[in-house]
Coordinates of C-alpha atoms in Angstrom, one line a residue:
M1 CA 0.0 0.0 0.0
M2 CA 2.8 2.4 0.9
G3 CA 4.5 1.7 -2.5
A4 CA 1.2 2.2 -4.3
L5 CA 0.7 5.5 -2.6
G6 CA 4.1 6.8 -3.8
V7 CA 3.8 5.6 -7.4
V8 CA 0.2 4.9 -8.5
Y9 CA -1.6 7.8 -6.9
G10 CA 0.8 10.7 -7.5
D11 CA -1.1 12.1 -10.5
I12 CA -4.6 11.8 -9.3
G13 CA -3.5 12.7 -5.8
T14 CA -2.3 16.1 -6.9
S15 CA -5.4 17.0 -9.0
P16 CA -7.1 18.9 -6.1
I17 CA -4.5 21.7 -6.6
Y18 CA -6.1 22.7 -9.9
A19 CA -9.1 20.5 -10.8
F20 CA -11.8 22.2 -8.6
R21 CA -10.4 25.7 -9.5
E22 CA -10.7 25.1 -13.2
A23 CA -14.1 23.5 -12.9
L24 CA -15.4 26.6 -11.1
H25 CA -13.9 28.9 -13.7
A26 CA -15.7 26.9 -16.5
S27 CA -19.0 26.9 -14.6
V28 CA -19.4 30.6 -14.3
S29 CA -21.7 31.6 -17.1
D30 CA -23.2 35.0 -16.2
G31 CA -20.6 36.3 -13.8
D32 CA -22.3 35.0 -10.6
L33 CA -21.1 31.8 -8.9
L34 CA -24.3 30.4 -7.4
R35 CA -24.6 27.9 -4.6
I36 CA -26.4 25.4 -6.9
E37 CA -23.5 25.6 -9.3
I38 CA -20.9 24.9 -6.6
L39 CA -22.9 22.0 -5.4
G40 CA -23.3 20.7 -9.0
V41 CA -19.5 20.9 -9.6
I42 CA -18.8 19.1 -6.3
S43 CA -21.4 16.4 -7.1
L44 CA -19.9 15.9 -10.6
I45 CA -16.4 15.5 -9.2
V46 CA -17.5 13.0 -6.5
W47 CA -19.5 10.8 -8.8
S48 CA -16.8 11.0 -11.5
L49 CA -14.3 9.6 -9.0
A50 CA -16.7 7.0 -7.9
L51 CA -17.8 5.8 -11.3
I52 CA -14.6 6.0 -13.3
V53 CA -12.0 5.0 -10.7
T54 CA -14.0 2.9 -8.2
V55 CA -16.4 1.1 -10.5
K56 CA -14.6 1.0 -13.9
Y57 CA -11.0 0.6 -12.9
V58 CA -11.2 -1.0 -9.4
L59 CA -14.1 -3.4 -10.1
F60 CA -13.4 -4.3 -13.7
V61 CA -10.2 -3.1 -15.4
L62 CA -7.8 -4.3 -12.6
R63 CA -9.2 -7.8 -13.1
A64 CA -8.1 -7.9 -16.8
D65 CA -4.5 -8.5 -16.0
N66 CA -2.0 -10.2 -18.4
N67 CA -0.3 -12.7 -16.0
G68 CA -0.3 -10.0 -13.3
E69 CA 0.8 -7.1 -15.6
G70 CA -1.3 -4.1 -16.6
G71 CA -1.1 -1.2 -19.0
I72 CA -2.6 -0.6 -22.4
L73 CA -0.1 -2.7 -24.3
S74 CA -0.5 -5.6 -21.9
L75 CA -4.2 -5.4 -22.4
M76 CA -3.7 -5.3 -26.2
A77 CA -1.4 -8.3 -26.1
L78 CA -3.9 -10.2 -23.9
V79 CA -6.7 -9.5 -26.3
R80 CA -4.6 -10.4 -29.4
S81 CA -3.6 -13.7 -27.8
S82 CA -7.3 -14.7 -27.7
F83 CA -7.5 -14.5 -31.5
A84 CA -5.8 -17.2 -33.6
S85 CA -5.1 -14.8 -36.4
R86 CA -3.8 -11.9 -34.3
P87 CA -5.9 -9.3 -36.0
D88 CA -4.2 -6.0 -36.9
I89 CA -7.3 -4.0 -35.8
I90 CA -6.5 -4.9 -32.1
L91 CA -2.8 -4.0 -32.7
G92 CA -4.0 -0.7 -34.1
I93 CA -6.2 0.0 -31.1
G94 CA -3.3 -0.7 -28.8
I95 CA -1.0 1.5 -30.7
I96 CA -3.5 4.4 -30.5
G97 CA -3.8 3.9 -26.8
A98 CA 0.0 3.8 -26.3
A99 CA 0.4 7.0 -28.4
L100 CA -2.2 8.7 -26.3
F101 CA -0.4 7.7 -23.1
F102 CA 2.7 9.5 -24.4
G103 CA 0.6 12.5 -25.1
D104 CA -0.6 12.5 -21.5
A105 CA 2.9 11.8 -20.1
V106 CA 4.4 15.1 -21.3
I107 CA 1.6 17.2 -19.8
T108 CA 1.4 15.6 -16.3
P109 CA 4.8 16.8 -15.1
A110 CA 4.3 20.3 -16.6
I111 CA 0.9 21.0 -15.1
S112 CA 1.6 19.3 -11.8
V113 CA 4.8 21.0 -10.9
L114 CA 3.7 24.4 -12.3
S115 CA 0.4 24.3 -10.4
A116 CA 2.3 23.6 -7.1
V117 CA 4.9 26.3 -7.6
E118 CA 2.1 28.8 -8.4
G119 CA 1.3 28.6 -4.7
L120 CA 4.1 31.1 -4.3
E121 CA 1.8 33.7 -5.8
I122 CA -0.3 33.4 -2.6
V123 CA 2.7 33.2 -0.2
A124 CA 4.6 36.0 -1.8
P125 CA 3.0 37.8 -4.7
H126 CA 6.3 39.5 -5.7
M127 CA 7.6 35.9 -6.6
T128 CA 5.0 35.6 -9.5
P129 CA 7.6 36.4 -12.3
Y130 CA 9.8 33.6 -10.9
V131 CA 7.2 30.8 -11.0
V132 CA 8.0 29.6 -14.5
P133 CA 11.9 29.7 -14.0
I134 CA 11.5 27.8 -10.7
T135 CA 9.3 25.3 -12.4
I136 CA 11.8 24.8 -15.2
T137 CA 14.6 24.4 -12.8
I138 CA 12.8 21.7 -10.8
L139 CA 11.9 19.8 -14.0
L140 CA 15.5 20.0 -15.3
I141 CA 16.7 18.5 -12.1
L142 CA 14.0 15.8 -12.2
F143 CA 15.0 14.7 -15.7
F144 CA 18.7 15.0 -15.0
V145 CA 18.6 12.6 -12.0
Q146 CA 16.9 9.9 -14.0
R147 CA 20.2 8.5 -15.2
H148 CA 21.3 7.8 -11.6
G149 CA 18.2 5.8 -10.8
T150 CA 15.4 6.5 -8.3
G151 CA 15.6 3.4 -6.2
R152 CA 16.7 5.3 -3.0
M153 CA 14.3 8.1 -3.5
A154 CA 11.4 5.7 -4.1
S155 CA 11.7 4.5 -0.5
I156 CA 10.5 7.8 0.7
F157 CA 7.8 8.3 -2.0
G158 CA 5.2 6.4 0.0
P159 CA 5.6 8.1 3.3
V160 CA 5.7 11.6 1.6
M161 CA 2.5 10.8 -0.3
L162 CA 0.9 9.4 2.9
L163 CA 1.6 12.8 4.5
W164 CA 0.3 14.5 1.5
F165 CA -3.0 12.7 1.6
F166 CA -3.3 13.2 5.3
A167 CA -2.9 17.0 4.7
L168 CA -5.5 16.9 1.9
G169 CA -8.0 15.1 4.1
L170 CA -7.4 17.2 7.2
T171 CA -7.5 20.6 5.6
G172 CA -10.6 19.6 3.7
F173 CA -12.3 18.2 6.8
I174 CA -11.7 21.4 8.8
H175 CA -13.2 23.6 6.1
I176 CA -16.3 21.5 5.6
F177 CA -17.5 23.1 8.9
D178 CA -17.4 26.5 7.1
D179 CA -20.6 25.4 5.4
P180 CA -21.7 21.8 6.2
G181 CA -24.4 22.2 3.5
I182 CA -21.7 21.4 1.0
L183 CA -22.3 17.7 1.9
A184 CA -25.5 17.9 -0.2
G185 CA -23.1 17.4 -3.1
L186 CA -23.2 13.7 -2.3
N187 CA -26.7 13.7 -3.9
P188 CA -26.3 13.0 -7.6
Y189 CA -29.4 15.2 -8.2
Y190 CA -27.2 18.3 -8.1
A191 CA -25.0 16.8 -10.8
F192 CA -27.9 16.2 -13.1
A193 CA -29.5 19.6 -12.2
F194 CA -26.2 21.3 -13.1
L195 CA -25.9 19.4 -16.4
S196 CA -29.4 20.2 -17.5
G197 CA -29.4 23.8 -16.4
N198 CA -27.1 25.3 -19.0
L199 CA -25.9 22.9 -21.6
T200 CA -23.2 25.1 -23.0
T201 CA -21.7 25.9 -19.6
S202 CA -22.1 22.4 -18.2
F203 CA -20.4 20.9 -21.3
A204 CA -17.3 23.2 -20.7
T205 CA -17.4 22.3 -17.0
I206 CA -17.3 18.6 -17.8
G207 CA -14.0 19.0 -19.6
A208 CA -12.5 20.8 -16.5
I209 CA -14.0 18.3 -14.1
F210 CA -12.2 15.5 -15.8
L211 CA -9.0 16.9 -14.4
A212 CA -10.1 15.3 -11.1
V213 CA -9.8 11.8 -12.5
T214 CA -6.6 12.2 -14.6
G215 CA -4.2 9.6 -13.3
A216 CA -6.9 6.9 -13.0
E217 CA -5.2 4.9 -15.8
A218 CA -2.1 4.6 -13.5
L219 CA -4.0 2.1 -11.4
Y220 CA -3.9 -0.4 -14.3
A221 CA -0.6 0.7 -15.7
D222 CA 1.3 -0.1 -12.4
L223 CA -0.6 -3.3 -11.6
G224 CA 2.4 -5.4 -12.2
H225 CA 4.5 -3.5 -9.7
F226 CA 2.2 -3.8 -6.7
G227 CA -0.6 -6.2 -7.4
R228 CA -4.3 -5.6 -7.3
K229 CA -5.0 -5.8 -3.5
P230 CA -2.6 -3.0 -2.4
I231 CA -3.7 -0.7 -5.1
V232 CA -7.4 -1.3 -4.3
R233 CA -6.9 -0.9 -0.5
A234 CA -4.8 2.3 -0.9
W235 CA -7.6 3.8 -3.0
L236 CA -10.5 2.8 -0.8
W237 CA -8.9 3.4 2.6
I238 CA -6.7 6.5 2.0
V239 CA -6.8 8.1 -1.5
F240 CA -10.5 8.3 -2.2
P241 CA -11.6 9.5 1.3
S242 CA -8.8 12.2 1.3
L243 CA -9.7 13.5 -2.2
I244 CA -13.4 13.7 -1.3
L245 CA -12.8 15.5 2.0
N246 CA -10.5 18.0 0.2
Y247 CA -12.9 18.7 -2.6
F248 CA -15.8 19.2 -0.1
G249 CA -13.5 21.5 2.0
Q250 CA -12.7 23.6 -1.1
G251 CA -16.4 23.8 -1.9
A252 CA -17.4 24.9 1.6
F253 CA -14.6 27.5 1.6
I254 CA -15.8 28.9 -1.7
L255 CA -19.4 29.1 -0.4
T256 CA -18.2 31.0 2.6
H257 CA -15.6 33.3 1.2
S258 CA -16.2 34.0 -2.5
A259 CA -17.8 37.1 -3.8
A260 CA -19.8 37.4 -7.0
G261 CA -18.0 35.6 -9.8
G262 CA -15.5 34.2 -7.4
A263 CA -13.2 37.2 -7.8
E264 CA -11.7 37.0 -4.3
V265 CA -11.0 33.3 -4.4
H266 CA -9.0 32.4 -7.5
N267 CA -6.9 29.5 -6.0
P268 CA -9.0 27.9 -3.3
F269 CA -6.6 25.0 -2.6
F270 CA -3.9 27.3 -1.3
Q271 CA -6.1 30.2 -0.1
M272 CA -8.0 27.9 2.3
M273 CA -4.7 27.1 4.1
P274 CA -4.0 29.0 7.4
K275 CA -1.1 31.5 6.9
W276 CA 1.3 29.5 9.1
A277 CA 0.7 26.4 6.9
L278 CA 0.7 28.0 3.5
L279 CA 4.5 27.9 2.8
P280 CA 4.9 24.3 4.1
M281 CA 1.9 23.3 2.0
V282 CA 3.5 24.8 -1.1
L283 CA 6.7 22.9 -0.4
L284 CA 4.8 19.7 0.3
A285 CA 2.7 20.2 -2.9
T286 CA 5.9 20.7 -4.9
I287 CA 7.4 17.5 -3.6
A288 CA 4.2 15.6 -4.2
T289 CA 4.0 16.9 -7.8
V290 CA 7.6 15.9 -8.4
I291 CA 6.8 12.4 -7.1
A292 CA 3.7 12.3 -9.4
S293 CA 6.0 13.3 -12.3
Q294 CA 8.5 10.6 -11.4
A295 CA 5.7 8.0 -11.4
V296 CA 4.7 9.2 -14.9
L297 CA 8.3 9.0 -16.2
T298 CA 8.7 5.5 -14.8
G299 CA 5.5 4.4 -16.4
T300 CA 6.6 5.9 -19.7
Y301 CA 9.9 4.0 -19.6
S302 CA 8.0 0.8 -18.9
L303 CA 5.5 1.4 -21.7
A304 CA 8.4 2.2 -24.2
R305 CA 10.2 -1.0 -23.3
Q306 CA 7.0 -3.0 -23.9
A307 CA 6.6 -1.3 -27.2
V308 CA 10.2 -2.2 -28.2
Q309 CA 9.7 -5.9 -27.2
L310 CA 6.4 -6.0 -29.1
N311 CA 8.2 -4.5 -32.2
I312 CA 6.0 -1.4 -32.1
L313 CA 9.1 0.8 -31.6
P314 CA 12.7 0.4 -32.8
R315 CA 15.3 -1.0 -30.3
L316 CA 16.0 1.6 -27.7
E317 CA 18.7 1.6 -25.1
V318 CA 17.5 0.4 -21.7
L319 CA 19.7 0.9 -18.7
H320 CA 18.9 -0.9 -15.4
T321 CA 19.5 1.5 -12.5
S322 CA 18.9 -1.1 -9.7
E323 CA 20.4 -4.5 -9.1
T324 CA 17.4 -5.6 -7.1
L325 CA 14.4 -3.8 -8.5
H326 CA 13.7 -5.1 -12.1
G327 CA 11.3 -2.3 -12.8
Q328 CA 13.9 0.5 -12.2
I329 CA 15.0 1.3 -15.7
Y330 CA 16.2 4.4 -17.5
M331 CA 15.9 5.0 -21.3
P332 CA 18.1 8.0 -22.3
R333 CA 16.4 8.8 -25.6
I334 CA 12.9 8.7 -24.1
N335 CA 14.0 10.8 -21.2
L336 CA 15.6 13.4 -23.5
L337 CA 12.5 13.7 -25.7
L338 CA 10.2 13.9 -22.7
G339 CA 12.4 16.6 -21.0
I340 CA 12.5 18.8 -24.1
T341 CA 8.7 18.5 -24.7
V342 CA 7.8 19.2 -21.0
I343 CA 10.0 22.3 -20.8
L344 CA 8.6 23.6 -24.1
L345 CA 5.1 23.1 -22.7
V346 CA 5.9 25.1 -19.6
V347 CA 7.5 27.9 -21.6
T348 CA 4.6 28.0 -24.1
F349 CA 1.7 27.9 -21.7
Q350 CA 3.2 29.8 -18.7
K351 CA 0.3 29.0 -16.4
S352 CA -1.3 25.8 -15.2
S353 CA -4.7 27.2 -16.1
N354 CA -3.6 27.4 -19.7
L355 CA -2.2 23.9 -19.6
A356 CA -5.4 22.6 -18.1
A357 CA -7.0 23.1 -21.5
A358 CA -4.4 20.8 -23.1
Y359 CA -4.9 18.1 -20.4
G360 CA -7.7 15.6 -20.9
I361 CA -7.9 14.7 -24.6
A362 CA -5.1 12.2 -24.4
V363 CA -6.4 10.7 -21.1
T364 CA -10.0 10.4 -22.2
G365 CA -8.9 8.9 -25.5
N366 CA -6.8 6.4 -23.6
M367 CA -9.8 5.5 -21.4
L368 CA -11.9 4.9 -24.5
V369 CA -9.3 2.5 -25.8
T370 CA -9.3 0.7 -22.5
T371 CA -13.1 0.4 -22.6
T372 CA -12.9 -1.0 -26.1
L373 CA -10.3 -3.7 -25.2
L374 CA -12.1 -4.5 -22.0
F375 CA -15.1 -5.5 -24.1
F376 CA -13.1 -8.2 -25.9
V377 CA -11.6 -9.4 -22.6
M378 CA -15.1 -9.8 -21.1
R379 CA -16.4 -11.6 -24.2
R380 CA -13.5 -13.8 -25.3
L381 CA -11.5 -14.4 -22.1
W382 CA -14.1 -14.1 -19.3
K383 CA -16.8 -15.8 -21.5
W384 CA -19.5 -13.4 -20.4
S385 CA -22.7 -13.3 -22.4
L386 CA -23.3 -10.4 -24.7
P387 CA -26.1 -8.8 -22.7
V388 CA -24.1 -9.0 -19.4
V389 CA -21.1 -7.4 -21.2
L390 CA -23.1 -4.6 -22.8
V391 CA -24.5 -3.3 -19.5
P392 CA -21.2 -2.1 -18.0
I393 CA -19.4 -1.4 -21.3
I394 CA -22.2 0.9 -22.6
G395 CA -22.1 2.7 -19.3
F396 CA -18.4 3.2 -19.4
A397 CA -18.5 4.2 -23.1
V398 CA -21.1 6.8 -22.5
V399 CA -19.1 8.4 -19.6
D400 CA -15.9 8.2 -21.6
L401 CA -17.4 9.7 -24.7
M402 CA -19.0 12.5 -22.7
F403 CA -15.6 13.5 -21.2
F404 CA -13.8 13.0 -24.5
S405 CA -16.2 15.2 -26.5
A406 CA -16.1 17.8 -23.7
N407 CA -12.3 17.9 -23.9
L408 CA -12.2 17.8 -27.7
V409 CA -13.8 21.2 -28.0
K410 CA -10.7 22.6 -26.1
V411 CA -8.4 21.9 -29.1
H412 CA -7.9 25.5 -29.9
Q413 CA -7.3 26.4 -26.3
G414 CA -4.3 24.1 -25.9
G415 CA -5.7 20.7 -26.5
W416 CA -3.7 20.6 -29.7
A417 CA -0.6 20.0 -27.7
S418 CA -1.5 16.5 -26.5
I419 CA -2.9 15.7 -30.0
V420 CA 0.3 16.8 -31.7
V421 CA 2.5 14.7 -29.3
G422 CA 0.1 11.7 -29.6
S423 CA -0.1 12.0 -33.4
L424 CA 3.7 12.1 -33.7
V425 CA 4.1 9.0 -31.5
L426 CA 1.4 7.2 -33.5
L427 CA 3.1 8.1 -36.8
V428 CA 6.4 6.7 -35.5
M429 CA 4.8 3.5 -34.3
W430 CA 2.7 3.0 -37.4
T431 CA 5.8 3.6 -39.6
W432 CA 7.9 1.2 -37.7
V433 CA 5.3 -1.6 -37.8
R434 CA 4.6 -1.1 -41.5
G435 CA 8.2 -0.8 -42.4
S436 CA 9.3 -3.8 -40.4
R437 CA 6.7 -6.0 -42.1
H438 CA 7.7 -4.8 -45.5
L439 CA 11.4 -5.4 -44.7
F440 CA 10.6 -8.9 -43.5
Q441 CA 8.6 -9.7 -46.7
K442 CA 11.3 -8.1 -48.9
T443 CA 14.2 -10.1 -47.4
R444 CA 12.2 -13.3 -47.2
K445 CA 11.8 -13.3 -51.0
T446 CA 15.6 -13.5 -51.5
E447 CA 16.2 -16.1 -48.7
V448 CA 16.8 -19.8 -49.3
P449 CA 14.9 -22.4 -47.3
L450 CA 17.1 -23.8 -44.5
D451 CA 16.4 -27.4 -45.4
I452 CA 18.0 -27.0 -48.8
I453 CA 21.3 -25.6 -47.4
V454 CA 21.4 -28.3 -44.7
S455 CA 21.0 -31.1 -47.2
Q456 CA 23.6 -29.6 -49.5
M457 CA 26.1 -29.3 -46.7
A458 CA 25.4 -32.9 -45.8
R459 CA 26.3 -34.1 -49.3
K460 CA 29.3 -31.8 -49.9
E461 CA 30.8 -30.1 -46.9
P462 CA 33.0 -27.0 -47.3
V463 CA 36.1 -26.5 -45.2
I464 CA 35.1 -27.2 -41.6
V465 CA 36.6 -25.0 -38.8
A466 CA 36.5 -25.6 -35.1
G467 CA 34.0 -23.9 -32.8
T468 CA 30.3 -22.9 -32.8
A469 CA 28.7 -20.3 -34.9
V470 CA 25.4 -18.8 -33.8
F471 CA 23.4 -17.0 -36.5
L472 CA 20.6 -14.7 -35.4
T473 CA 17.5 -14.6 -37.6
G474 CA 13.9 -13.6 -37.3
D475 CA 12.8 -16.4 -39.8
P476 CA 14.0 -19.8 -38.6
S477 CA 12.8 -21.5 -41.8
S478 CA 15.2 -19.6 -44.0
V479 CA 19.0 -19.4 -44.2
P480 CA 20.2 -16.4 -42.2
T481 CA 21.7 -13.7 -44.4
A482 CA 25.0 -13.8 -42.3
L483 CA 25.3 -17.6 -43.0
M484 CA 24.8 -17.2 -46.7
H485 CA 27.4 -14.5 -47.0
S486 CA 29.8 -16.5 -44.8
L487 CA 29.5 -19.5 -47.1
K488 CA 29.7 -17.3 -50.2
H489 CA 32.8 -15.3 -49.2
Y490 CA 34.7 -17.4 -46.7
K491 CA 33.6 -20.8 -48.1
V492 CA 34.0 -22.3 -44.6
L493 CA 31.5 -23.8 -42.1
H494 CA 31.9 -24.2 -38.3
E495 CA 31.7 -27.7 -36.9
N496 CA 28.6 -26.6 -35.0
N497 CA 26.0 -24.1 -36.4
V498 CA 23.1 -22.8 -34.4
I499 CA 20.1 -21.0 -36.1
L500 CA 18.9 -18.7 -33.2
T501 CA 15.6 -17.0 -33.1
V502 CA 14.4 -14.7 -30.3
V503 CA 10.7 -14.6 -29.8
T504 CA 8.6 -12.1 -27.7
A505 CA 5.7 -13.9 -26.1
P506 CA 2.3 -12.1 -25.7
R507 CA 2.7 -12.3 -21.9
P508 CA 4.9 -10.2 -19.6
W509 CA 7.1 -12.9 -18.2
V510 CA 8.5 -16.2 -19.4
S511 CA 10.1 -18.6 -16.8
A512 CA 13.6 -20.0 -17.3
D513 CA 12.1 -23.4 -17.7
D514 CA 10.2 -22.2 -20.8
R515 CA 13.0 -20.0 -22.1
A516 CA 14.7 -22.3 -24.7
R517 CA 13.7 -24.9 -27.2
I518 CA 16.2 -27.0 -29.2
S519 CA 15.7 -29.0 -32.4
Q520 CA 18.5 -30.8 -34.3
Y521 CA 18.5 -30.4 -38.1
S522 CA 21.6 -32.5 -38.7
D523 CA 25.0 -33.3 -37.1
R524 CA 26.2 -29.7 -37.9
F525 CA 23.0 -27.7 -37.7
M526 CA 20.7 -27.0 -34.7
Q527 CA 17.8 -24.6 -34.2
V528 CA 17.4 -22.8 -30.9
T529 CA 14.4 -20.6 -30.1
L530 CA 14.6 -18.3 -27.1
T531 CA 11.3 -16.9 -25.7
F532 CA 11.1 -13.7 -23.6
G533 CA 8.2 -11.9 -22.1
Y534 CA 7.6 -8.3 -23.2
M535 CA 8.6 -7.1 -19.8
Q536 CA 11.9 -8.9 -19.9
S537 CA 15.2 -7.6 -21.3
P538 CA 16.6 -10.3 -23.6
N539 CA 20.1 -11.6 -22.5
I540 CA 21.1 -14.2 -25.1
P541 CA 24.3 -15.5 -23.4
R542 CA 22.5 -16.1 -20.1
A543 CA 19.6 -17.7 -21.9
L544 CA 21.9 -20.0 -23.9
G545 CA 23.3 -21.2 -20.6
I546 CA 20.0 -22.9 -20.0
C547 CA 20.6 -25.0 -23.1
R548 CA 23.2 -27.0 -21.2
R549 CA 20.4 -28.7 -19.4
L550 CA 18.9 -29.6 -22.8
G551 CA 22.0 -31.3 -24.1
W552 CA 23.9 -28.6 -25.9
K553 CA 27.3 -28.0 -24.3
Y554 CA 27.3 -24.3 -24.8
D555 CA 30.6 -22.5 -24.1
I556 CA 30.8 -18.8 -24.7
M557 CA 34.6 -18.9 -25.3
T558 CA 34.3 -21.2 -28.3
T559 CA 31.2 -19.5 -29.7
S560 CA 31.0 -16.7 -32.3
F561 CA 27.8 -14.8 -32.9
F562 CA 27.1 -13.8 -36.5
L563 CA 24.7 -10.8 -37.1
S564 CA 23.7 -9.2 -40.4
R565 CA 23.7 -5.4 -40.5
R566 CA 21.3 -4.1 -43.1
V567 CA 22.0 -0.9 -45.0
L568 CA 18.5 0.3 -46.1
R569 CA 17.8 2.3 -49.3
V570 CA 14.6 3.7 -50.6
S571 CA 13.4 1.9 -53.8
P572 CA 11.5 3.8 -56.5
R573 CA 8.9 1.0 -56.4
S574 CA 8.5 0.9 -52.7
P575 CA 4.9 0.2 -51.6
M576 CA 5.4 2.8 -48.8
P577 CA 5.3 6.6 -49.5
H578 CA 8.7 8.0 -50.0
W579 CA 8.6 10.1 -46.8
Q580 CA 7.5 7.1 -44.8
A581 CA 10.2 4.9 -46.2
K582 CA 12.8 7.6 -45.3
L583 CA 11.3 7.9 -41.8
F584 CA 11.6 4.1 -41.3
I585 CA 15.2 4.1 -42.5
T586 CA 15.9 7.0 -40.0
L587 CA 14.3 5.0 -37.2
A588 CA 16.2 1.9 -38.1
R589 CA 19.5 3.8 -38.1
S590 CA 18.8 5.2 -34.7
A591 CA 17.9 1.8 -33.2
S592 CA 20.3 0.5 -30.6
D593 CA 22.9 -2.0 -31.8
A594 CA 21.7 -5.6 -31.7
T595 CA 24.9 -6.6 -29.8
E596 CA 24.1 -4.3 -26.9
Y597 CA 20.4 -4.9 -27.0
F598 CA 20.8 -8.7 -26.7
Q599 CA 23.7 -8.2 -24.3
I600 CA 26.2 -10.2 -26.3
P601 CA 29.9 -9.7 -25.5
T602 CA 31.3 -7.5 -28.3
G603 CA 34.4 -9.7 -28.6
R604 CA 32.3 -12.7 -29.7
V605 CA 30.4 -10.9 -32.5
V606 CA 30.9 -10.9 -36.2
E607 CA 28.7 -8.5 -38.2
I608 CA 28.2 -8.9 -42.0
G609 CA 26.6 -6.0 -43.9
T610 CA 24.0 -6.3 -46.6
Q611 CA 22.0 -3.7 -48.6
V612 CA 18.2 -3.9 -48.9
N613 CA 16.1 -1.6 -51.1
L614 CA 12.8 -0.9 -49.5

């Protein structure tokens, strides 16, 4: 539970800083902030948290785990595994969800840290010009320390967030007594009355209210780190009650202190603090938002690694920053791109209120994708009847579509930012998947079936040299390109030759007992298949050590690994548009070296270059 508090609930736990404020601003239609409108906003926030987080995610989505792992790509892999044909439509839905997650990931650190630092405007108004520089400094430090790992800091995340939620609940509880009538917001009547009172205003308010539930997808994304029970217990016992108390406290404070139009109260979260607690609360809020940002970064690294393993992204460098915690990884390129984008967002939007308009489209889109995939899980894996499935799915879809459409109208106000980021990631993923398939089909046409070479070598062997040669290939039925060029140019064959294929399973983890499969073609040729889960980093030498138990006397000192390095060129007859082919080639060139990715000792590798026209 303590770990879940520090990682899972950072984003949604810092929403009270800005969510209620933005919802109130959107709800003011005629310049007067009426009691019925405040009660309506409070009721909408309470029931949004209850329906989206408690009902949808806690009761349903968290049960759709892929061997204990969660996240949009895990859900996509789980659904695809239920189809014999592995339909591309499910892959496309998963790619869209992953792209939207990246769009959300760049906004969360920007709006969270910026909204916390803006508390300085209440403490010391003369510090207002320094809010953005301070925010940028904090974010630069956050992205810089990623390379050193966050294992030690993670041990204090839980206790700090526990203190944060205690402060949220306590301050909210105290201010409820300003006007106990605020508790009427528990009645959903006020939510419906608000929505039906002024459709234009209520539609805009819904888009702002969604800020209160951003971060709900983290419950599922971090499922594999903590398990379902700690996440559920932390929500029901600590997070949900603390959030509700704080929102009610802000509502009561507004009812008591605001003038017409809410002019006197522009930042209720900080303004309702006593003077002696204001500066400590600003500091605590800043720390909490940094923790929330760290949780988003960790989730982004994890998602990017899954995408690489599932061949949705090119090979990216993955560095493990902890010897004991498998999930503690650092991806330099992802970190650099995230850092640049987040800083640009802060510089461009300047205020958290401006960023609030950009927040929501990516998150609501991601939730729609989750609902779509959940439908297939209920039908194909849980074997529920269609009428039983449609009842919750239609309810979830209606709520998701309502929030998505309300946020979609904010495109011109800043929503374009998350759309641009998500679209760029989607373009990269689509290009990589399409280009990889075309490259596989292109090379397969020129490859020779392995059975033919094996039979030819059995009839007339070339010069035999001592040792073992391991040839990596993605198509075990064909002769690896490196082997063909070795026979063509060197005219020699090792006494033992291994055709090695690395496979990524549609599940997160594959045990060591299921890692390797061996089949013997002939006295000199053997096929080995190594299977890794999409949450595992492939280590070929360590995995080959398992083969000793299967009868192959593997010795790294007498083994050479042969890899083919392709030089890609754009063909005039390429089925891909010229710009997309060029983009794929650029992505392929930027991919991490196969030797490093598969953790093969560089002194045991021989690379043979070939040219392929796409």
